[in-house]
C-alpha cells in the first residue's frame, strides 16, 4: 500500500508541541508550585493545546464528512481517538490501583475526548447546512453557549478547529509579512498573560447572565494569544523544513511527528508515576528544576516511542492501544 504524502512542517510542528506538552506535564508533576514561577511553563500553556487543535482542523474535509453517515464517521473517530484513550486510562487504573469512573475516563485524556466530541458536533451540523463557513460559525456559537460544553473544554477549543480549517484554505497568509505582526501581537499579549487566565483556572462557564461579558473578555484574550502564538510556531516550523530539511535533527523530529498520538497517551503513565514519587518526596530548590525536567521529559518521550514501536508489532495492541485501525 502506498504511504500517504505527509506535510513535513505539520509533523515538525506536532512533535515540537508534543515535546513542550511533555515538558510542561513533567515539571508540573515534579514541583507544581515552582512550575508556576517558570515563564516558559506559563507561557506555553497559552498556545500548546490550541495549536494541536488547529493542526487537527487543518485536515478537516467537510465534503467528505457529508458523504458519510454520522454514525459511521463518529465510529471511525471513536476508534482512532477514544479506544486508545480508554485503554490507557484502564491501564493507569490497574497500575495505580484506582477505581475506574466514567467521568474520569473522559477527563483523563481530555484533549482526545474534546477532539472526538468536536468532530461529532461538526458531523451533525454538516447535515443541516451545506455552507462550510456556517458549519464552523454554528459549531462555535452552539458550543460556546450550551451548558456543560466546558466539559473537556469543547467550547474553548472548537474555534481553533475552525481556525485550522481556515488556514488550510488560506495558506497564502503563511508568509513573513503576515506572521511578523502576528508575532509582535503575541509578544505584547504575553506581557499580560498569567496562569489564572488559562482555561484550567477560568473555564468558559456561565453562572448567570451578568457573567457572560467578563468570561467572554477572558475567552477572547485567550483566543487571540493562542492564535498568534500558534501561527508563530507554525511559520517557524515552515522555515525550518524549508531551509534545514536535510539537517539530521530536523529529519528525526519530522519522522517522530507521525507518532504524537501514542506519545500523548503513553506519557501520562510516566507522568502519574512521577507525581506519585514527588508527592512523597518534595523537590529541593538546591537542584536545577528546569534542566532536570527537560532531561526527564526527553527520557519519557524516548520510552513512549520505544513502547509504541513494540506495541505496533501486534495486530491487537496496535489498534487498541495506539488507535492505528
Coordinates of C-alpha atoms in Angstrom, one line a residue:
X1 CA 0.0 0.0 0.0
X2 CA 1.3 3.4 -0.9
X3 CA 2.1 5.7 2.0
X4 CA 0.2 8.9 2.3
X5 CA 2.1 12.1 1.4
X6 CA 2.7 13.9 4.7
X7 CA 3.3 17.6 5.2
X8 CA 6.7 18.0 6.8
X9 CA 6.1 21.3 8.6
X10 CA 3.0 19.8 10.3
X11 CA 4.8 16.8 11.6
X12 CA 7.6 19.0 12.8
X13 CA 5.1 21.3 14.5
X14 CA 3.3 18.4 16.1
X15 CA 6.4 16.8 17.7
X16 CA 7.7 20.2 18.9
X17 CA 4.4 20.9 20.5
X18 CA 4.3 17.4 22.0
X19 CA 7.7 17.9 23.5
X20 CA 6.5 21.2 25.1
X21 CA 3.4 19.4 26.5
X22 CA 5.5 16.6 27.9
X23 CA 7.9 19.1 29.5
X24 CA 5.0 21.0 31.0
X25 CA 3.4 17.9 32.4
X26 CA 6.8 16.8 33.8
X27 CA 7.8 20.0 35.6
X28 CA 4.2 20.3 36.9
X29 CA 4.4 16.8 38.3
X30 CA 7.8 17.3 39.9
X31 CA 7.1 20.7 41.5
X32 CA 3.7 22.2 40.7
X33 CA 4.2 25.4 42.8
X34 CA 7.7 26.0 41.4
X35 CA 6.4 25.4 37.8
X36 CA 4.1 28.4 38.1
X37 CA 7.1 30.6 38.6
X38 CA 8.7 29.5 35.4
X39 CA 7.9 31.8 32.5
X40 CA 8.2 29.1 29.8
X41 CA 5.7 26.8 31.5
X42 CA 3.1 29.6 32.0
X43 CA 3.7 31.0 28.5
X44 CA 3.5 27.7 26.6
X45 CA 0.1 27.0 28.2
X46 CA -1.2 30.0 26.2
X47 CA -0.9 28.1 22.9
X48 CA 0.1 24.4 23.1
X49 CA -3.3 22.6 23.2
X50 CA -4.9 25.2 20.9
X51 CA -2.1 24.5 18.4
X52 CA -2.8 20.8 18.4
X53 CA -6.5 21.6 17.8
X54 CA -5.6 23.9 15.0
X55 CA -3.4 21.3 13.3
X56 CA -6.3 18.8 13.6
X57 CA -8.6 21.3 11.9
X58 CA -6.2 21.7 9.1
X59 CA -7.1 18.3 7.7
X60 CA -10.9 18.5 8.1
X61 CA -12.8 17.7 4.8
X62 CA -16.4 18.8 5.3
X63 CA -17.4 17.5 1.9
X64 CA -16.1 14.0 2.8
X65 CA -17.9 14.1 6.2
X66 CA -21.2 14.9 4.4
X67 CA -20.8 11.8 2.2
X68 CA -20.7 9.5 5.3
X69 CA -23.4 8.6 7.7
X70 CA -23.0 10.4 11.0
X71 CA -22.8 7.2 12.9
X72 CA -20.1 5.8 10.6
X73 CA -17.9 9.0 10.8
X74 CA -18.3 9.2 14.6
X75 CA -17.4 5.5 14.9
X76 CA -14.2 6.0 12.9
X77 CA -13.2 8.9 15.2
X78 CA -14.1 6.9 18.3
X79 CA -11.9 4.0 17.2
X80 CA -8.9 6.3 16.5
X81 CA -9.2 8.6 19.5
X82 CA -11.3 7.1 22.3
X83 CA -10.4 3.4 22.2
X84 CA -6.7 4.2 23.0
X85 CA -7.7 6.9 25.5
X86 CA -10.0 4.4 27.4
X87 CA -7.4 1.6 27.2
X88 CA -4.6 3.7 28.6
X89 CA -6.9 5.1 31.3
X90 CA -7.7 1.5 32.4
X91 CA -4.0 0.6 32.4
X92 CA -3.4 3.6 34.7
X93 CA -6.2 2.4 37.0
X94 CA -4.6 -1.1 37.2
X95 CA -1.1 0.2 37.7
X96 CA -2.0 2.8 40.4
X97 CA -4.8 0.8 42.0
X98 CA -7.6 3.2 41.2
X99 CA -11.3 2.5 40.7
X100 CA -12.3 3.5 37.1
X101 CA -15.1 6.1 36.6
X102 CA -17.0 7.3 33.5
X103 CA -16.3 11.0 34.1
X104 CA -12.6 10.3 35.0
X105 CA -12.2 8.2 31.8
X106 CA -13.2 11.1 29.7
X107 CA -11.2 13.7 31.6
X108 CA -8.0 11.6 31.9
X109 CA -7.3 12.2 28.2
X110 CA -9.4 15.3 27.9
X111 CA -7.9 16.5 24.7
X112 CA -8.8 13.4 22.8
X113 CA -12.3 13.5 24.3
X114 CA -12.6 17.1 23.2
X115 CA -11.4 16.3 19.7
X116 CA -13.8 13.4 19.4
X117 CA -16.9 15.3 20.6
X118 CA -16.0 18.3 18.4
X119 CA -15.8 16.1 15.3
X120 CA -19.2 14.6 16.2
X121 CA -20.7 18.1 16.6
X122 CA -19.3 19.1 13.2
X123 CA -20.7 15.9 11.6
X124 CA -24.2 16.7 12.8
X125 CA -24.1 20.4 11.6
X126 CA -22.8 19.4 8.2
X127 CA -26.1 17.5 7.7
X128 CA -28.0 20.8 8.4
X129 CA -26.2 23.2 6.2
X130 CA -24.0 23.0 3.0
X131 CA -22.3 26.3 3.8
X132 CA -18.9 25.3 5.2
X133 CA -18.4 28.7 6.8
X134 CA -21.7 28.4 8.6
X135 CA -20.8 24.9 9.8
X136 CA -18.0 26.3 11.9
X137 CA -19.8 29.5 12.9
X138 CA -22.7 27.4 14.2
X139 CA -20.4 25.0 16.0
X140 CA -18.5 27.8 17.8
X141 CA -21.7 29.6 18.8
X142 CA -23.5 26.4 19.9
X143 CA -20.7 25.1 22.0
X144 CA -19.9 28.5 23.5
X145 CA -23.3 29.0 25.0
X146 CA -24.5 25.4 25.5
X147 CA -24.3 24.3 29.2
X148 CA -21.7 21.7 30.0
X149 CA -19.7 22.3 26.8
X150 CA -16.9 23.4 29.2
X151 CA -16.6 19.7 30.0
X152 CA -13.3 18.6 28.4
X153 CA -13.0 22.2 27.2
X154 CA -15.0 21.8 23.9
X155 CA -16.2 25.4 23.9
X156 CA -12.6 26.6 24.4
X157 CA -11.0 24.6 21.6
X158 CA -13.8 24.5 18.9
X159 CA -12.7 27.9 17.5
X160 CA -9.2 26.6 16.9
X161 CA -10.6 23.6 14.9
X162 CA -12.3 26.2 12.7
X163 CA -9.0 28.2 12.6
X164 CA -7.2 25.2 11.3
X165 CA -9.7 24.6 8.6
X166 CA -9.4 28.3 7.5
X167 CA -5.6 28.1 7.5
X168 CA -5.8 25.2 5.0
X169 CA -7.9 27.3 2.7
X170 CA -5.8 30.5 3.2
X171 CA -2.3 29.2 3.4
X172 CA -1.2 32.2 1.3
X173 CA -1.1 34.1 4.6
X174 CA 1.7 32.0 5.9
X175 CA 4.4 34.5 5.0
X176 CA 6.7 36.8 6.9
X177 CA 4.6 39.9 6.1
X178 CA 1.6 38.4 7.9
X179 CA 3.4 36.5 10.6
X180 CA 5.8 39.3 11.8
X181 CA 3.0 41.5 13.1
X182 CA 1.3 38.3 14.5
X183 CA 4.4 37.5 16.4
X184 CA 4.6 41.1 17.8
X185 CA 1.0 40.9 18.9
X186 CA 1.7 37.6 20.8
X187 CA 4.8 39.2 22.5
X188 CA 2.7 42.1 23.6
X189 CA -0.2 39.9 24.9
X190 CA 2.3 37.6 26.6
X191 CA 3.3 40.5 28.9
X192 CA -0.3 40.4 30.3
X193 CA -0.7 36.6 30.3
X194 CA -0.9 34.8 33.6
X195 CA -1.8 31.2 34.6
X196 CA -5.1 32.5 36.1
X197 CA -6.1 33.5 32.5
X198 CA -5.8 29.9 31.4
X199 CA -8.9 27.7 30.7
X200 CA -7.8 25.4 33.6
X201 CA -8.5 28.2 36.1
X202 CA -11.3 30.1 34.4
X203 CA -13.3 27.9 32.1
X204 CA -16.0 29.2 29.7
X205 CA -18.8 28.6 32.1
X206 CA -21.7 31.0 32.6
X207 CA -23.2 31.1 36.1
X208 CA -25.7 33.8 35.2
X209 CA -26.4 36.5 32.6
X210 CA -24.0 39.0 34.1
X211 CA -21.1 36.6 33.9
X212 CA -21.2 36.5 30.0
X213 CA -19.2 39.7 29.4
X214 CA -16.3 39.1 31.9
X215 CA -15.9 35.5 30.8
X216 CA -16.2 36.4 27.1
X217 CA -13.4 39.0 27.6
X218 CA -11.1 36.4 29.0
X219 CA -12.1 33.9 26.2
X220 CA -11.3 36.5 23.5
X221 CA -7.9 37.2 25.1
X222 CA -7.2 33.5 25.3
X223 CA -8.2 33.0 21.7
X224 CA -6.1 35.9 20.3
X225 CA -2.9 35.0 22.3
X226 CA -3.3 31.3 21.3
X227 CA -3.8 32.0 17.6
X228 CA -0.9 34.4 17.4
X229 CA 1.3 32.1 19.3
X230 CA 0.3 29.1 17.2
X231 CA 0.8 30.8 13.9
X232 CA 4.2 32.0 15.0
X233 CA 5.2 28.4 15.9
X234 CA 3.8 27.1 12.6
X235 CA 5.7 29.6 10.5
X236 CA 8.9 28.8 12.4
X237 CA 8.4 25.2 11.5
X238 CA 7.7 26.1 7.9
X239 CA 11.1 27.9 7.8
X240 CA 12.9 25.0 9.5
X241 CA 11.6 22.5 7.0
X242 CA 12.4 24.8 4.1
X243 CA 15.9 25.8 5.0
X244 CA 17.1 22.9 7.2
X245 CA 15.2 19.9 5.8
X246 CA 18.4 17.9 5.4
X247 CA 19.5 18.5 9.0
X248 CA 19.6 15.2 10.8
X249 CA 17.9 16.5 13.9
X250 CA 15.1 18.2 11.9
X251 CA 14.6 15.0 9.8
X252 CA 14.4 12.9 13.0
X253 CA 11.8 15.3 14.5
X254 CA 9.7 15.2 11.4
X255 CA 9.8 11.4 11.4
X256 CA 8.7 11.2 15.1
X257 CA 6.0 13.8 14.4
X258 CA 3.9 11.0 13.0
X259 CA 3.6 9.4 16.4
X260 CA 2.4 12.2 18.6
X261 CA -0.9 10.4 19.5
X262 CA 1.0 7.5 21.0
X263 CA 3.4 9.8 22.8
X264 CA 0.4 11.7 24.3
X265 CA -1.4 8.6 25.5
X266 CA 1.5 6.7 26.9
X267 CA 3.4 9.6 28.5
X268 CA 0.6 10.1 31.1
X269 CA 1.5 6.8 32.7
X270 CA 5.1 8.1 33.4
X271 CA 3.7 11.5 34.4
X272 CA 1.5 9.8 37.0
X273 CA 4.4 7.7 38.2
X274 CA 6.5 10.9 38.6
X275 CA 3.7 12.6 40.5
X276 CA 3.4 9.7 42.9
X277 CA 7.1 9.9 43.7
X278 CA 7.3 13.7 44.2
X279 CA 4.1 13.8 46.2
X280 CA 6.1 11.9 48.8
X281 CA 9.5 13.5 48.3
X282 CA 9.2 17.2 47.7
X283 CA 11.5 18.8 45.2
X284 CA 14.5 20.6 46.7
X285 CA 15.4 24.0 45.4
X286 CA 19.1 23.1 45.5
X287 CA 18.8 21.4 42.2
X288 CA 18.1 22.9 38.7
X289 CA 14.4 22.1 38.2
X290 CA 14.2 23.2 34.5
X291 CA 17.2 21.2 33.4
X292 CA 16.0 18.1 35.3
X293 CA 12.5 18.4 33.8
X294 CA 13.9 18.7 30.3
X295 CA 16.1 15.6 30.8
X296 CA 13.2 13.6 32.3
X297 CA 10.7 14.7 29.7
X298 CA 13.1 13.7 26.9
X299 CA 13.6 10.3 28.5
X300 CA 9.8 9.9 28.8
X301 CA 9.4 10.7 25.0
X302 CA 12.1 8.1 24.1
X303 CA 10.4 5.5 26.3
X304 CA 7.0 6.2 24.9
X305 CA 8.3 5.8 21.3
X306 CA 10.1 2.6 22.3
X307 CA 6.9 1.2 23.9
X308 CA 4.8 2.2 20.9
X309 CA 7.2 0.5 18.4
X310 CA 6.9 -2.7 20.4
X311 CA 3.1 -2.4 20.5
X312 CA 3.0 -1.8 16.8
X313 CA 4.2 -5.4 16.1
X314 CA 1.0 -6.9 17.5
X315 CA -2.3 -6.6 15.5
X316 CA -4.5 -6.0 18.6
X317 CA -2.2 -3.7 20.6
X318 CA -1.6 -1.6 17.5
X319 CA -5.3 -1.0 17.2
X320 CA -6.5 -0.9 20.9
X321 CA -3.6 0.9 22.4
X322 CA -2.3 3.1 19.5
X323 CA -5.6 3.7 17.7
X324 CA -4.0 2.6 14.4
X325 CA -7.0 1.0 12.7

